[in-house]
Short mmCIF file of C-alpha atoms in Angstrom, two decimals:
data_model
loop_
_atom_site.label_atom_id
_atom_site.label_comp_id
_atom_site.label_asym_id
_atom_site.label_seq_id
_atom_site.Cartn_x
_atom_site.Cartn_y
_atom_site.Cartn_z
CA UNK E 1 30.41 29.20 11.81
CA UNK E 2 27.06 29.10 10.48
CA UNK E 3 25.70 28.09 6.82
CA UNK E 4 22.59 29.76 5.73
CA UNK E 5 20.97 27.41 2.99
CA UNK E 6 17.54 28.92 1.43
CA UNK E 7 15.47 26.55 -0.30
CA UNK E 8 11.96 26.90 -2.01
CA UNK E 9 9.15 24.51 -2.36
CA UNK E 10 6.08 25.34 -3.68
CA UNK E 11 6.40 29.09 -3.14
CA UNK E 12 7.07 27.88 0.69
CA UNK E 13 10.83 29.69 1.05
CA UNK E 14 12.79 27.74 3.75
CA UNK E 15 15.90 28.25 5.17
CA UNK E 16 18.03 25.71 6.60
CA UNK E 17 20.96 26.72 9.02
CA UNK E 18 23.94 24.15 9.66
CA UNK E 19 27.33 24.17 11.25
CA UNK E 20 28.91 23.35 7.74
CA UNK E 21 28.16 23.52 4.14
CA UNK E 22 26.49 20.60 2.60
CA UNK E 23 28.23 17.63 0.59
CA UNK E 24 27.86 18.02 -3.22
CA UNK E 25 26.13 14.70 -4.67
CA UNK E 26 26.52 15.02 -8.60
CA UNK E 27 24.86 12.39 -8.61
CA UNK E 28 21.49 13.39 -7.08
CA UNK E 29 21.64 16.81 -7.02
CA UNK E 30 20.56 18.27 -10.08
CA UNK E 31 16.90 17.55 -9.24
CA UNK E 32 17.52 19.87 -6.18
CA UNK E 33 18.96 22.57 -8.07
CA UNK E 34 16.02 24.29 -8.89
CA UNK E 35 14.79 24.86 -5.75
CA UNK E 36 17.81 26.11 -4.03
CA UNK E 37 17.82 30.19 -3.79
CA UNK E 38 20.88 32.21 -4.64
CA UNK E 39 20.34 34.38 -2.36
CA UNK E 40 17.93 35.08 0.71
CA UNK E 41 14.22 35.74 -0.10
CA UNK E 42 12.81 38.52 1.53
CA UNK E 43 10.43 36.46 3.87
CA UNK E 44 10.86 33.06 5.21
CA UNK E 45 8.45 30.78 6.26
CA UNK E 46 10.40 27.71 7.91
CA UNK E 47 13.84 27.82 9.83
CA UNK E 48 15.72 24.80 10.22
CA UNK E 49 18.68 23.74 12.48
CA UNK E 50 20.10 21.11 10.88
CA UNK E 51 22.98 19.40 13.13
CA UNK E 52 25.15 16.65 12.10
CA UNK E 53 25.10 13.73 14.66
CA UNK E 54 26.83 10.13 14.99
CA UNK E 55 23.93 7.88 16.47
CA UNK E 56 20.06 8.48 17.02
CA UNK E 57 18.93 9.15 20.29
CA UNK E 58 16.37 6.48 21.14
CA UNK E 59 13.29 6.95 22.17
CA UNK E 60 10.32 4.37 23.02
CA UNK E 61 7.53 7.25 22.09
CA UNK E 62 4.44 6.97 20.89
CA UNK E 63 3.74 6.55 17.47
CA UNK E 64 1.16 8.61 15.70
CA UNK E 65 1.31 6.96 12.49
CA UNK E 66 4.18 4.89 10.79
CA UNK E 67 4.98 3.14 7.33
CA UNK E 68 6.71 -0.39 6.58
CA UNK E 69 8.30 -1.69 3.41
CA UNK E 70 5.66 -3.59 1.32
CA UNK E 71 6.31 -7.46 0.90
CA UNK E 72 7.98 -8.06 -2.43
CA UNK E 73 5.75 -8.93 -5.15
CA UNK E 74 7.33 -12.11 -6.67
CA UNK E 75 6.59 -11.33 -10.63
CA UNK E 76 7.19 -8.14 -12.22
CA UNK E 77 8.82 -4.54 -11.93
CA UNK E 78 8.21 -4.44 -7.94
CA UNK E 79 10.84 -7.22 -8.35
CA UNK E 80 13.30 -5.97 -10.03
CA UNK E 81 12.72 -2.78 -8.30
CA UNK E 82 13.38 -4.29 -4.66
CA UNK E 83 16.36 -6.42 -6.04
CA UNK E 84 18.48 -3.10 -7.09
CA UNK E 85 17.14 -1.33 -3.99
CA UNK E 86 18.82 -4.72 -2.26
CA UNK E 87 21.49 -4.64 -4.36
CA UNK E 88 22.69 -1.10 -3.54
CA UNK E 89 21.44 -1.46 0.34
CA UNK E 90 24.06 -5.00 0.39
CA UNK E 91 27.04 -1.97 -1.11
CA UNK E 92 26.09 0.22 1.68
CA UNK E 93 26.00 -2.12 4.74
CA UNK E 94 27.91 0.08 7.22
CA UNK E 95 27.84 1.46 10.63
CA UNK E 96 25.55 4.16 10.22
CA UNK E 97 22.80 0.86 8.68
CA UNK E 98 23.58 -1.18 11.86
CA UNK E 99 22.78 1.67 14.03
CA UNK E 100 19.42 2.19 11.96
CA UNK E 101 18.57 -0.98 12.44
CA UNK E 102 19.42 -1.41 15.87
CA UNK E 103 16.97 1.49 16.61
CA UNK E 104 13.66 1.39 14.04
CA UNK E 105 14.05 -2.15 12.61
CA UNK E 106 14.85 -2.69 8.98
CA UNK E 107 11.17 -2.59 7.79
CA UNK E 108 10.67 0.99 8.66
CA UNK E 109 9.92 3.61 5.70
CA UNK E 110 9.44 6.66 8.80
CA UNK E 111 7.50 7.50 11.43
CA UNK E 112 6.43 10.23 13.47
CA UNK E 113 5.68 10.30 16.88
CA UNK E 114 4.87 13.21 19.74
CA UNK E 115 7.55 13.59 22.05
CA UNK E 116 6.02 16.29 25.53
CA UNK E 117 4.66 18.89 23.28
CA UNK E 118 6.64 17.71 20.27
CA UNK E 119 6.53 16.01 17.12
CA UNK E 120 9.54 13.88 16.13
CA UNK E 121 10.14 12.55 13.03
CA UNK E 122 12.09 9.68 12.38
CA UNK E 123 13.56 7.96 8.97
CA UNK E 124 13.93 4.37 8.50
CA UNK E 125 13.64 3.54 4.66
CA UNK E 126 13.21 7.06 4.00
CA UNK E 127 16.27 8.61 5.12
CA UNK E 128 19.10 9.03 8.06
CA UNK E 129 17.40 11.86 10.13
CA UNK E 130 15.69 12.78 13.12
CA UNK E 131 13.61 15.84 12.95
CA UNK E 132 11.63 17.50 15.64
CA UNK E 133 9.19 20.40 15.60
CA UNK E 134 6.65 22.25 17.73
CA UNK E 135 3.01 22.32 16.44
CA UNK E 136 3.29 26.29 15.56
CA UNK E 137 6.35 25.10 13.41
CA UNK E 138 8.51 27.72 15.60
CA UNK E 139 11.52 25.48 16.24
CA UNK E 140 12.38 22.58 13.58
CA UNK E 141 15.46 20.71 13.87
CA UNK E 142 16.67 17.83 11.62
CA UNK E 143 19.34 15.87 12.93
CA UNK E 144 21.48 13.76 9.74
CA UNK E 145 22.96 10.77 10.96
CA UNK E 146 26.17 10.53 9.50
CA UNK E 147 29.37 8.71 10.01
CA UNK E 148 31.33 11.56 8.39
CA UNK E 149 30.22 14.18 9.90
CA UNK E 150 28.73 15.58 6.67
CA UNK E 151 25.00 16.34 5.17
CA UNK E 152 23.58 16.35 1.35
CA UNK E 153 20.69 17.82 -0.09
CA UNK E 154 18.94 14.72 -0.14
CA UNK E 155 18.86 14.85 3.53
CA UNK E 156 16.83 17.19 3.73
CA UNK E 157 14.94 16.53 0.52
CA UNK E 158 14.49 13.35 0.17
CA UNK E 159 13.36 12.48 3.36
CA UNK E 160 12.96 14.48 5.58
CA UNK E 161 11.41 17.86 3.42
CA UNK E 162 9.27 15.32 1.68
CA UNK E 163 7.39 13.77 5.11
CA UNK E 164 7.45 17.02 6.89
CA UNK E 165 5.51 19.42 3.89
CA UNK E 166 2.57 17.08 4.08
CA UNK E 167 2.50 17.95 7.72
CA UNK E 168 3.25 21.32 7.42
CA UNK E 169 0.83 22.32 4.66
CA UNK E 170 -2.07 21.05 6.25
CA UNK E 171 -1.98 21.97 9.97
CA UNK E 172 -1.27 25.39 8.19
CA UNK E 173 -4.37 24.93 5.76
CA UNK E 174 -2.45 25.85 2.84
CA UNK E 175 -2.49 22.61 0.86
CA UNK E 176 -2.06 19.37 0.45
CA UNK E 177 0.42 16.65 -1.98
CA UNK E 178 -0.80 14.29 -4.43
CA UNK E 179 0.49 11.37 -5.94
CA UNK E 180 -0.33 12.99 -9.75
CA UNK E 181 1.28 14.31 -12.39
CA UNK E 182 0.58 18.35 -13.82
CA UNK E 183 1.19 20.57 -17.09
CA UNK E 184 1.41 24.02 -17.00
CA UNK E 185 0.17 23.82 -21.01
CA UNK E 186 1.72 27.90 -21.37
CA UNK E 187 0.72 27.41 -25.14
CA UNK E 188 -3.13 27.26 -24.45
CA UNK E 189 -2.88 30.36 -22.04
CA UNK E 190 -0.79 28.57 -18.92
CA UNK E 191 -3.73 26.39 -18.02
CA UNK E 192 -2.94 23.78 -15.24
CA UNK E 193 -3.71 20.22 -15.89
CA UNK E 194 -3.22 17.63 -13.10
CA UNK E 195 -3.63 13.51 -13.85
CA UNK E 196 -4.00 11.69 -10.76
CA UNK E 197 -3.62 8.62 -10.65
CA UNK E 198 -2.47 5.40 -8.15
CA UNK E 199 0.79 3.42 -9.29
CA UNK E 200 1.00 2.60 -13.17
CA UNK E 201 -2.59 4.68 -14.11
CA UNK E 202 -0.32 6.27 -16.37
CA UNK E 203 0.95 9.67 -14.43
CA UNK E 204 4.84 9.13 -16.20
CA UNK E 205 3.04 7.79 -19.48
CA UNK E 206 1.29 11.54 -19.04
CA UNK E 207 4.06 13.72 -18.73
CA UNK E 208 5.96 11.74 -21.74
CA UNK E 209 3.36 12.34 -24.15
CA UNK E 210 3.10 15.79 -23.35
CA UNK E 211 6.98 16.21 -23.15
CA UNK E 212 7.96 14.83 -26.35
CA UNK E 213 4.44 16.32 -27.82
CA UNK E 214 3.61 19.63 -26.83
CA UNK E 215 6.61 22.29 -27.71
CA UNK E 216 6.18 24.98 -24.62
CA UNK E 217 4.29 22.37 -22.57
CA UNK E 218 5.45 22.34 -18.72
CA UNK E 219 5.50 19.29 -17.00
CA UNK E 220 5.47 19.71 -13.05
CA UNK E 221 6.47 16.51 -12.12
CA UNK E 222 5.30 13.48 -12.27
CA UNK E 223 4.65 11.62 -8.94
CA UNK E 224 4.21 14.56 -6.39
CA UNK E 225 2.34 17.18 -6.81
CA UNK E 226 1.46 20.10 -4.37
CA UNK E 227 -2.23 21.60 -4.54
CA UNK E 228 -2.31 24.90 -3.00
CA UNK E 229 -5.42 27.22 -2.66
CA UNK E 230 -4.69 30.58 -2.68
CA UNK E 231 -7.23 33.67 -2.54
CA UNK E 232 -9.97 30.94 -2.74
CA UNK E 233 -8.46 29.85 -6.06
CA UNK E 234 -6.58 26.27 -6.61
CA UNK E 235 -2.87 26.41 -7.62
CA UNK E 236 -0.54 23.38 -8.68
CA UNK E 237 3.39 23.28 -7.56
CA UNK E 238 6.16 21.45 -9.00
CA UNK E 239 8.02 19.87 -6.67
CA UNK E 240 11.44 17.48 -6.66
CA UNK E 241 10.30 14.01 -5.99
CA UNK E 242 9.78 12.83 -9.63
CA UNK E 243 8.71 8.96 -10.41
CA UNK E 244 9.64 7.12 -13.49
CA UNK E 245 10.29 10.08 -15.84
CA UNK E 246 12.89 13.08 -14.70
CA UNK E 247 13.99 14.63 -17.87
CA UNK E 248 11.99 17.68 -17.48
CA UNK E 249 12.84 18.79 -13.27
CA UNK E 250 16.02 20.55 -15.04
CA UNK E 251 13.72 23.48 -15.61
CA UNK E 252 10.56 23.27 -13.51
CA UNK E 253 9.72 25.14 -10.51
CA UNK E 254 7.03 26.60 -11.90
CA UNK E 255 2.99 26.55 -11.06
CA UNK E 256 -0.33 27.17 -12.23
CA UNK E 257 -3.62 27.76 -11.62
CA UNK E 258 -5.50 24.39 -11.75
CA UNK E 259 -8.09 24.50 -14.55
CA UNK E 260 -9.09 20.70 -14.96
CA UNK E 261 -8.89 17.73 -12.47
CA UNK E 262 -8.59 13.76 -14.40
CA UNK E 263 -8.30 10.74 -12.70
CA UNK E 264 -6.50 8.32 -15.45
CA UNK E 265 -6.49 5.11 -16.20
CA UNK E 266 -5.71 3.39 -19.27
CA UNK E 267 -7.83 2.39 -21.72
CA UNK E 268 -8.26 1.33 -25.49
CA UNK E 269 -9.86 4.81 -26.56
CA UNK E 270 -10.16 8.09 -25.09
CA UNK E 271 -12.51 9.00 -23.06
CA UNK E 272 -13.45 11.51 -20.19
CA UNK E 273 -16.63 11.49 -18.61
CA UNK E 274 -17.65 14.01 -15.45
CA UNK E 275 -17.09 12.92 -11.94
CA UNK E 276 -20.33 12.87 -9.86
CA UNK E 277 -19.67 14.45 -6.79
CA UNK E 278 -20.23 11.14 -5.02
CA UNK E 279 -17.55 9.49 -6.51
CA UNK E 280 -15.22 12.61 -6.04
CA UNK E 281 -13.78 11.21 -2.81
CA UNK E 282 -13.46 7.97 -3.12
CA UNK E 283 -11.16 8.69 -6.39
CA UNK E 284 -8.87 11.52 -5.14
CA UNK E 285 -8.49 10.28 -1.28
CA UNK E 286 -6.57 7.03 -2.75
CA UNK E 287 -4.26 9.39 -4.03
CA UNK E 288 -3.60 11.51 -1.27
CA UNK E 289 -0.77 12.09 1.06
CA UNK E 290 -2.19 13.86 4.25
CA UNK E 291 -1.53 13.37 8.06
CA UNK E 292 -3.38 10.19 8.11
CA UNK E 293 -3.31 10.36 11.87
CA UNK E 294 -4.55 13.62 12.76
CA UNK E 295 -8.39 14.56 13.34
CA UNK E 296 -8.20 18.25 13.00
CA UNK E 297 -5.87 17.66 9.84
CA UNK E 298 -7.95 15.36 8.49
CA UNK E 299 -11.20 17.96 8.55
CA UNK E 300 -9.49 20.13 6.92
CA UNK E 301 -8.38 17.83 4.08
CA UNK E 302 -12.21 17.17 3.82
CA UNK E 303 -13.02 20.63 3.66
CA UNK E 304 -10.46 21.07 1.17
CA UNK E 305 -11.85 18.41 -1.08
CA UNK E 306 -15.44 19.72 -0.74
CA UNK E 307 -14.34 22.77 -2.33
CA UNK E 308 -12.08 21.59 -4.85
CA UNK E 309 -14.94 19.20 -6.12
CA UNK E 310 -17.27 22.62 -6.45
CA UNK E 311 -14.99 24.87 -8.11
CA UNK E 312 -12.65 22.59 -10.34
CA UNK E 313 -14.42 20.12 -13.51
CA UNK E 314 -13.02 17.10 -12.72
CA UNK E 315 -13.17 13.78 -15.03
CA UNK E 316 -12.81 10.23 -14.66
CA UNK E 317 -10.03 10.05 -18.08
CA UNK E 318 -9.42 6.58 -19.82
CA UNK E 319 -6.83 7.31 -21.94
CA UNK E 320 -4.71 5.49 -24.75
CA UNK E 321 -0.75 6.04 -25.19
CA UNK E 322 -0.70 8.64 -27.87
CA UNK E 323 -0.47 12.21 -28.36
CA UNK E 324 -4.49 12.15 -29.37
CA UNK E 325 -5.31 12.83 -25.43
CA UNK E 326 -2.76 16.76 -25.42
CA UNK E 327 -5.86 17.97 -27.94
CA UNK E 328 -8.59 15.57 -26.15
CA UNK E 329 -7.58 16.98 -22.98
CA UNK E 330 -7.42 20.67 -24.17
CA UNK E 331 -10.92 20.52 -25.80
CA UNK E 332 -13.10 19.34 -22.82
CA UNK B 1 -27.96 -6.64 19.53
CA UNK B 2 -29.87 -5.74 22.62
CA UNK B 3 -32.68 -3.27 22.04
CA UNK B 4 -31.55 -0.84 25.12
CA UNK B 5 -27.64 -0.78 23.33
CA UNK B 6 -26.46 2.94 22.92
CA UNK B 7 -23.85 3.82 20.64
CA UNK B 8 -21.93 6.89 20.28
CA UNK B 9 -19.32 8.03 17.43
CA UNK B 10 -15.57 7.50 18.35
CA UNK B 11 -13.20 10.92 17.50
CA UNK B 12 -11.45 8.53 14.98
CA UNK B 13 -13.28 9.39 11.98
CA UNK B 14 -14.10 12.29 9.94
CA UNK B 15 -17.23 12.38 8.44
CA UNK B 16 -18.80 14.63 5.30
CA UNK B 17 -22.37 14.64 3.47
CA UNK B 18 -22.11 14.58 0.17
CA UNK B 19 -25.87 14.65 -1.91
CA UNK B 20 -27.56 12.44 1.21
CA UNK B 21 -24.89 10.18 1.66
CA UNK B 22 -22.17 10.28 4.20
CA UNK B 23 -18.38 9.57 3.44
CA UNK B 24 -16.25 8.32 6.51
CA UNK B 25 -12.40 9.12 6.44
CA UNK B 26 -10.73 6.66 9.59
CA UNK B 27 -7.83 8.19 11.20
CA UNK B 28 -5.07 5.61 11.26
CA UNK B 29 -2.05 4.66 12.29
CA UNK B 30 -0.13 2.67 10.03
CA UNK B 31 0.35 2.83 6.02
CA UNK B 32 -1.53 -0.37 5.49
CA UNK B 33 -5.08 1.68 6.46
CA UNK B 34 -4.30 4.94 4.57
CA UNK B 35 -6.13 6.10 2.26
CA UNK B 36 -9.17 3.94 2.64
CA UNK B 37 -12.72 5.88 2.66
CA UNK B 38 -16.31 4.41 3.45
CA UNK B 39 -19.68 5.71 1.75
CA UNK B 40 -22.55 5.11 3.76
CA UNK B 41 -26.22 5.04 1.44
CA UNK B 42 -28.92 7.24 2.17
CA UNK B 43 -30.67 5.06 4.85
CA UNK B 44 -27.04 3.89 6.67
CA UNK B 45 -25.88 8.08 6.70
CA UNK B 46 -29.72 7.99 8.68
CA UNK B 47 -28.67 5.53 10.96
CA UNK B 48 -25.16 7.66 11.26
CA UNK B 49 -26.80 10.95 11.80
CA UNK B 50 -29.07 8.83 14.96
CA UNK B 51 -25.96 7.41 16.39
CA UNK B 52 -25.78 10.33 19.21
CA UNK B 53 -24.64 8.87 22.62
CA UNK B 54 -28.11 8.51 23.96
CA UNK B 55 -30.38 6.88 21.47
CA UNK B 56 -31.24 3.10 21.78
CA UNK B 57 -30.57 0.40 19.39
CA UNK B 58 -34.47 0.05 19.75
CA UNK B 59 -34.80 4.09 19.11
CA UNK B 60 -32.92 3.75 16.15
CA UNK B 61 -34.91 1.18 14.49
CA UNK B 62 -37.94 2.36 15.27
CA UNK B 63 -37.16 5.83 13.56
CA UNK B 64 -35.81 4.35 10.32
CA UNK B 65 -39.33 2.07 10.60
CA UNK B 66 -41.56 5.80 10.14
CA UNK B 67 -39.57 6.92 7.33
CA UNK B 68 -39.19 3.51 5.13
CA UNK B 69 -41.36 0.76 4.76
CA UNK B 70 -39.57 -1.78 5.78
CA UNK B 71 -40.16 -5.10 8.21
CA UNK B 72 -38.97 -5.84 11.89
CA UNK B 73 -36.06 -8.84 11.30
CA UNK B 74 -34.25 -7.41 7.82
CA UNK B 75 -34.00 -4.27 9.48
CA UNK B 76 -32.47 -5.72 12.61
CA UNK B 77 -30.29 -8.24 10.75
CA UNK B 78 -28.99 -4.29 8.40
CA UNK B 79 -28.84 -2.89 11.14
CA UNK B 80 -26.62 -5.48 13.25
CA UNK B 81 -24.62 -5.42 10.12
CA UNK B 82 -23.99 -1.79 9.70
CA UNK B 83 -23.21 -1.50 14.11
CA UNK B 84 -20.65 -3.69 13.52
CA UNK B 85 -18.85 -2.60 10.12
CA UNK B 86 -18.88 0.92 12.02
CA UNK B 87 -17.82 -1.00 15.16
CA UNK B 88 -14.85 -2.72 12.69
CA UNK B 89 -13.36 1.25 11.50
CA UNK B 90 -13.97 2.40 15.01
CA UNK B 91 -16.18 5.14 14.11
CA UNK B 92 -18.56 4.32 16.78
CA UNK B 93 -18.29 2.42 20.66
#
């Protein structure tokens, strides 16, 4: 028997076929819900075989690009971070760990490698899965490594969805993900605002402010964003990988059209100041996820950014905690 | 650096002009090297748009020499310094 799943990312409709239907995760789920389709879209643009497998197969291949756990930082929230992460990693020593480790090493976050004319993607940190996938994207398979014999939507979210859209939207020259947060502000005609930012510029301060703020306001997310150009215009996704703040994924799937770039930091007062095209790159590559690895990819990132620096006003945005910045922002 | 040295760019960068300057983007391999970026000033994206597989070391110094005024040794001594920072990122061999 076979289990059609249809999922949809960033107006990117996937559907995922398994041998069995997947595990329900109350836990985690309800940031997936959104993007799971009722019923089957009327095109699709990735097909998935997902199989559910004991072990990994190993491989010695070689490595295109890979991450590792940072080292712990011995003062402050990266601590207590990494101690639950330990924690809940200690509850969930197992089998299905020791076979992990066996194979990538317990430092791995993923890795992806070319296999003949493959690409194979491999979770360490990042999740229990295997995936492999031609470079026209005509045959993906994820294999979940699972004890018993079952998947979840984090499976294929979490991990593996996450690693393989950065791929997939650039050798396609669709788009690209940022680490940022986005408003769709619908009361000031649906204008899209996105905030990037590296870790604790203020991208969940962002979306609180204009949460708790802004009546009507969308929030996008705010960690991971996907930019999208469309018709030569620039388009902002929601997407399910949230950071600090989650409250609003119960009702966003939404997009919209990117009207203003900020890169955010805080600061005592507000201010926003126009980004010289010189310094365009150096401020948005730092907050980039794109196939590191890959030439051709990595062109068209670059062509991507020229463009997006010419069509979309984009400010360097110090910012203070208060709701001053929703009418600072919308009157720049 | 020897004056008859050649030097030719590596595929392991991506490069862009932006308003004279260049911008280098390193492929890499591990998350440690992501997302770092190099901007090379209007006389070092010069130097970058010479480095073509058959020009000297010498070449190259004597063509930045006709378009800035600038002496023999602090040119070499820039120069040496730029080869190998480029050298360092692997954007040139």
């Amino acid at each position: 028997m076979k289990c059609n799943n249809y999922f949809s990312v960033a107006g990117i409709n996937i559907l995922v076929v398994s041998s069995k239907q997947y595990q329900i995760n109350e836990k985690s789920d309800w940031r997936y819900q959104n993007f799971l389709l009722k019923k089957e879209p009327k095109k699709i643009d990735l097909k998935i075989d997902l199989r559910i497998k004991e072990d990994y197969v190993r491989y010695n291949p070689e490595i295109l690009f890979e991450t590792r756990r940072e080292k712990v930082n011995p003062k402050g929230k990266a601590l207590c971070r990494n101690r639950l992460r330990e924690l809940r990693m200690r509850q969930e020593i197992n089998e299905q760990r020791k076979k992990k480790e066996d194979y990538l090493g317990s430092e791995l976050g993923w890795r992806i490698s070319e296999i003949g004319n493959k690409y194979l993607l491999e979770g360490g940190a990042a999740g229990n899965f295997q995936a492999y996938f031609d470079k026209k994207f005509q045959k993906i398979k994820i294999d979940v490594i699972s004890d018993k014999n079952e998947w979840k939507l984090a499976d294929v979210f979490t991990g593996f969805l996450q690693l393989f859209l950065i791929y997939y939207l650039s050798y396609t020259k669709q788009g690209i993900v940022v680490h940022s947060t986005a408003i769709k502000d619908k009361p000031n005609k649906g204008k899209g605002y996105l905030f990037a930012g590296v870790s604790g510029a203020g991208k969940s301060t962002t979306s609180k402010i204009w949460d708790k703020n802004s009546p009507g306001v969308i929030i996008l997310n705010d960690d991971r964003i996907i930019l999208r150009k469309i018709k030569n215009k620039f388009y902002i996704y929601s997407t399910p990988w949230h950071g600090d703040f989650s409250d609003y994924l119960k009702n966003s799937t939404e997009h919209a059209s990117l009207d203003k770039l900020f890169f955010i930091y805080h600061k005592k007062t507000n201010k926003a100041e126009k980004v010289p095209h010189r310094e365009f790159f150096n401020l948005f590559y730092q907050s980039l996820f794109v196939p590191f690895w890959d030439k051709e990819n990595l062109n068209f990132v670059s062509e991507f950014m020229m463009e997006l620096m010419e069509k979309v006003p984009c400010y360097k945005f110090g910012f203070k905690n208060n709701k001053k910045i929703i009418e600072y922002v919308r009157n720049i | 650096m020897s004056d008859k040295k050649v030097f030719k760019k590596t595929d392991k960068v991506v490069s862009r002009e932006i308003e004279n300057e260049v911008i280098l983007l390193p492929l890499c391999k591990t998350s440690k090297d992501m997302n770092y970026i190099y901007t090379l000033n209007e006389t070092a994206a010069l130097v970058w748009d010479l480095i073509d597989g058959s020009r000297t070391f010498k070449d190259i110094k004597e063509k930045i020499m006709s378009e800035y005024e600038i002496e023999d040794a602090p040119l070499t001594k820039e120069l040496n310094s730029l080869i190998e920072d480029l050298k360092s990122i692997n954007a040139i061999k």
